[in-house]
Short mmCIF file of C-alpha atoms in Angstrom, two decimals:
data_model
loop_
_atom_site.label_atom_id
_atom_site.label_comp_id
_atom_site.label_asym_id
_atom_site.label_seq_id
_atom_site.Cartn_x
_atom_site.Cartn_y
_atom_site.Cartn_z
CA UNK A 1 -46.27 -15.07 51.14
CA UNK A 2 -43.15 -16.55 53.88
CA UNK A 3 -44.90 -18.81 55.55
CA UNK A 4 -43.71 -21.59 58.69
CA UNK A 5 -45.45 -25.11 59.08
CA UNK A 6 -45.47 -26.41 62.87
CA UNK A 7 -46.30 -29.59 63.82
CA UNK A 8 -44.97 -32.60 65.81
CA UNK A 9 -43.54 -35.70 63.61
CA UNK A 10 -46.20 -37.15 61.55
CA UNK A 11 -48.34 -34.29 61.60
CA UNK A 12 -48.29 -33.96 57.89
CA UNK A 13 -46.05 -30.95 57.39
CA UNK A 14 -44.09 -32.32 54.41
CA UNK A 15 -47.64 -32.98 52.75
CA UNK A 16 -49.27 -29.64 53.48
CA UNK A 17 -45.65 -27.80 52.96
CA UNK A 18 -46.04 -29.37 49.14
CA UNK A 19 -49.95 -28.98 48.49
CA UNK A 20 -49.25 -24.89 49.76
CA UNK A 21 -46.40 -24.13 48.15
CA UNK A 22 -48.03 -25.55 44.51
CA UNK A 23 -51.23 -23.62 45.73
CA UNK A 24 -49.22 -20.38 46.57
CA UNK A 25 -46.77 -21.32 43.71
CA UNK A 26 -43.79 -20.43 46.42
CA UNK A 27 -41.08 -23.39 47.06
CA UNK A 28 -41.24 -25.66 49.86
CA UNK A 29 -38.24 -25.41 52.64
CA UNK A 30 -37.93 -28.89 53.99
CA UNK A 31 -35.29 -28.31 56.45
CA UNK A 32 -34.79 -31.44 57.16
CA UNK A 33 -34.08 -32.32 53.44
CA UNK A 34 -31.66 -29.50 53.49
CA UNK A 35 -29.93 -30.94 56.58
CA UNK A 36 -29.82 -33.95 54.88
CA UNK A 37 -28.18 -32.89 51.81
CA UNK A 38 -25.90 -31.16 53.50
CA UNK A 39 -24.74 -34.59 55.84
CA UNK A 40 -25.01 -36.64 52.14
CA UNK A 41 -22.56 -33.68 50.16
CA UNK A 42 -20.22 -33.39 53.27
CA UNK A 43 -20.54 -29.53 53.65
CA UNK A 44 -19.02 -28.16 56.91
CA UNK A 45 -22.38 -27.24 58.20
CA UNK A 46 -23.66 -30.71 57.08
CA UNK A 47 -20.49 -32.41 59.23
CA UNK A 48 -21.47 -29.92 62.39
CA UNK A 49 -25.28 -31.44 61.96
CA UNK A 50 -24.65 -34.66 61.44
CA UNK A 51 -23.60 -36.07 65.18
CA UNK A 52 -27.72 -34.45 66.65
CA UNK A 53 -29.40 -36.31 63.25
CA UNK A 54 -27.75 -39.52 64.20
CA UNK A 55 -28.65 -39.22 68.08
CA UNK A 56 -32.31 -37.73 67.28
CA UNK A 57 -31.63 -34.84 68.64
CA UNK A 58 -31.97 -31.01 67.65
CA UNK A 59 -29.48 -29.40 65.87
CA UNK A 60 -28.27 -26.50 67.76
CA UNK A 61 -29.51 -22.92 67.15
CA UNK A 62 -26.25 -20.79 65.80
CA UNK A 63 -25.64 -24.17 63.14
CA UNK A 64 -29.76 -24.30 61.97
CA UNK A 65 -29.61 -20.29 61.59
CA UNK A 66 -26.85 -20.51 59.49
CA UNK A 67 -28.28 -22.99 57.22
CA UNK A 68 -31.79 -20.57 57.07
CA UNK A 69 -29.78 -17.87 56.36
CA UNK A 70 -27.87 -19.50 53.15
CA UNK A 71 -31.16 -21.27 52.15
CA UNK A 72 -32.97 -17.27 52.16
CA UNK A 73 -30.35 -16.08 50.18
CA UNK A 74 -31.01 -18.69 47.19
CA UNK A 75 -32.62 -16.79 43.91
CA UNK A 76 -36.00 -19.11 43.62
CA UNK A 77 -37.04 -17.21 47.06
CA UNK A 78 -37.38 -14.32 46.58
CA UNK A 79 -41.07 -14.05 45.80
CA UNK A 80 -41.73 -15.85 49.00
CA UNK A 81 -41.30 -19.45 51.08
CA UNK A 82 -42.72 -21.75 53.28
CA UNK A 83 -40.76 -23.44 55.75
CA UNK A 84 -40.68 -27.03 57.34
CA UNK A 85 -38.95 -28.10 60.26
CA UNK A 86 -37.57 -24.39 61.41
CA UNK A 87 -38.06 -22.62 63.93
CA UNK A 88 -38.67 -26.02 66.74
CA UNK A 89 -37.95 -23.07 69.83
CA UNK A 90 -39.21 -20.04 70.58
CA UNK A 91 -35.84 -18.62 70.66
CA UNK A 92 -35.32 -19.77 66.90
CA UNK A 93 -38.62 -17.87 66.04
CA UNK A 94 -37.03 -15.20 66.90
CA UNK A 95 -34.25 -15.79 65.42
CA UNK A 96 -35.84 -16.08 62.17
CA UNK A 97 -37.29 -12.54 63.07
CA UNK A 98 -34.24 -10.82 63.21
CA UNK A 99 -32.44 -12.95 59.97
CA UNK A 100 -36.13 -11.83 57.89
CA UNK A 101 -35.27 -8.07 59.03
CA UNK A 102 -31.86 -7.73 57.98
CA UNK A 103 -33.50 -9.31 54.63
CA UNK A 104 -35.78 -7.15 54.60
CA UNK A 105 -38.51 -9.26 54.60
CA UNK A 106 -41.42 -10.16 57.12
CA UNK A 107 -43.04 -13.90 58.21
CA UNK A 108 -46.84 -13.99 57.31
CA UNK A 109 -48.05 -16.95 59.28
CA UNK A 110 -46.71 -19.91 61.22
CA UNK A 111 -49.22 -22.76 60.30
CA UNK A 112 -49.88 -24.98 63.11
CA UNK A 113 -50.87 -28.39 62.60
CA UNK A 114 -52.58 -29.26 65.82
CA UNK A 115 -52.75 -33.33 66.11
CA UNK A 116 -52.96 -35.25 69.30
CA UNK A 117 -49.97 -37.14 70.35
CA UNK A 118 -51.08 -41.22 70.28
CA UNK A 119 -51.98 -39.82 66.40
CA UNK A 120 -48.68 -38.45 65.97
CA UNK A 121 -46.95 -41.75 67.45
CA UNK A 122 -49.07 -44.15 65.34
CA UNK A 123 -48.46 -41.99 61.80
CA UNK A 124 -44.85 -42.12 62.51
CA UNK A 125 -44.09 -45.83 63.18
CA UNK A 126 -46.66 -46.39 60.18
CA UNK A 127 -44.40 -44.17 57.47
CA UNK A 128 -41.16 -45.24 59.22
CA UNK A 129 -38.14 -43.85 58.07
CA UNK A 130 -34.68 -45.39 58.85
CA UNK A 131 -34.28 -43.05 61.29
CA UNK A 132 -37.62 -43.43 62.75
CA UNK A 133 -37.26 -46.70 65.15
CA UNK A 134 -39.87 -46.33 68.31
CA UNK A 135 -37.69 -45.04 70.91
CA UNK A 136 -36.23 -41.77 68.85
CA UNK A 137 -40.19 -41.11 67.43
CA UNK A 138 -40.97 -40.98 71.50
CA UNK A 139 -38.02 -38.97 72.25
CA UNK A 140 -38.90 -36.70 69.13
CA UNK A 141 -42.73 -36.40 70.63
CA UNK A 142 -40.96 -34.95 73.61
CA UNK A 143 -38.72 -32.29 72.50
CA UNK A 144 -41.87 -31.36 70.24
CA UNK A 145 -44.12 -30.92 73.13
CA UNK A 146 -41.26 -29.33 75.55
CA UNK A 147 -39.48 -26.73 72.51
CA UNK A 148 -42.33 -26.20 69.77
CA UNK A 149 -45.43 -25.06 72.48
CA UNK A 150 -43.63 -21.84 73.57
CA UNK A 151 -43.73 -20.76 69.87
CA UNK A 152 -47.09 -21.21 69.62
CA UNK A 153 -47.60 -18.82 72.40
CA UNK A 154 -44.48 -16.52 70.83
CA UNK A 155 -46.30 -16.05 67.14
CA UNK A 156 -50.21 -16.54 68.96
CA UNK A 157 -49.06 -13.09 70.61
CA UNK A 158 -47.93 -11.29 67.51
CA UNK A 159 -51.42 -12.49 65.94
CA UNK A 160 -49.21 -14.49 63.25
CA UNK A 161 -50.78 -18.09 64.07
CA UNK A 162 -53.27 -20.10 62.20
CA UNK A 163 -54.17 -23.50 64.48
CA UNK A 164 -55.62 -25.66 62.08
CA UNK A 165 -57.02 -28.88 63.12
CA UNK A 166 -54.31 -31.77 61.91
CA UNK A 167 -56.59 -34.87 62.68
CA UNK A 168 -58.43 -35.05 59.76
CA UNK A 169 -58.12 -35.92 56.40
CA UNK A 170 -55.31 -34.91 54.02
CA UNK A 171 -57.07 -32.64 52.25
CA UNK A 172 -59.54 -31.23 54.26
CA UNK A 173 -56.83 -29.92 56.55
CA UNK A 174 -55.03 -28.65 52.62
CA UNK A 175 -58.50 -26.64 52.88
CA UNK A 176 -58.75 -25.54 56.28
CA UNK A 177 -55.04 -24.23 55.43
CA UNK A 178 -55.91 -22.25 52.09
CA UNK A 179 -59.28 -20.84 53.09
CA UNK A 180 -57.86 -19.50 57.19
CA UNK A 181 -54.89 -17.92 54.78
CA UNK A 182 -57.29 -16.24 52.44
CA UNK A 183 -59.37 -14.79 54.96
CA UNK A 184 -56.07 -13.85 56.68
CA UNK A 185 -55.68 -11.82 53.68
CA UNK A 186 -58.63 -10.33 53.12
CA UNK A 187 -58.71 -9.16 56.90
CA UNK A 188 -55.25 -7.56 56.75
CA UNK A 189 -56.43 -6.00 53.28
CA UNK A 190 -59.17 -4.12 54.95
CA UNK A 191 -57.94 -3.28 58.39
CA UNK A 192 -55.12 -1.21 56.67
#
């Protein structure tokens, strides 16, 4: 199963992400852990990231791909993956199209956590990370709504998206998640 978790900041991804991946028994992609690492260890990509962390902003396209790609290529993924954090554009959801076919390998679902956003502001300041002070949680909200839509439509067309309803609790969306992927399954099983 290569799955991809959507959802605006404080939508829950990093909790779903973990409660799949232990269901699915695939490993969790936070991307923005990787990034992360990457700015802590001083790699070159991390040093190319780091200045769009600091500011809030999104790390550009041809630096996130490149950190996808090296992720993908790691031994514990081979049986499958679910991503959080990447693709935020439509034009990185492609992107992850064409890195998946030269790996030979094919997304499932993108997962989208549909949450309103007052919901998503309030969760945010309430778990507040030292990067999340009010004005860059606003200014992430944004970019969300502006970047992250048009991939909704971009996966909604290829009949790859599950919207699952994000404003309820924890593990009733967990269920939502696990029972929309297993009749996903069981559908695909008996159209082919």
């Amino acid at each position: 199963m290569r799955l991809v978790i959507l959802g605006g900041p404080g939508a829950g991804k990093g909790t779903q992400a973990e409660g799949i991946s232990q269901h699915l028994d695939i490993p969790s992609i936070s991307t923005g852990e990787v990034l992360r690492n990457a700015i802590a260890n001083q790699t070159n990509l991390g040093q190319k990231a780091r200045p769009y962390v600091e500011k809030g902003e999104l790390v550009p396209d041809e630096i996130m791909i490149k950190f996808i790609h090296q992720r993908l290529l790691q031994a514990d993924v081979t049986q499958g993956w679910l991503l959080d954090g990447y693709p935020r554009t439509a034009f990185q959801a492609e992107e992850l199209d064409f890195l998946l076919e030269n790996l030979g390998q094919q997304l499932n679902w993108a997962i989208y956590l549909n949450v309103p956003k007052d919901v998503l502001a309030n969760r945010t300041i309430h778990r507040s990370r030292s990067d999340d002070k009010p004005l860059i949680i606003r200014r992430r909200i944004e970019l969300f709504y502006q970047r992250t839509i048009p991939i909704l439509e971009y996966y909604s067309l290829r009949d790859r998206l599950l919207d699952i309803n994000g404003n309820q609790p924890p593990e009733q969306v967990q269920q939502e998640i696990i029972s929309q992927l297993r009749d996903s399954a069981t559908s695909s099983a008996s159209n082919s």
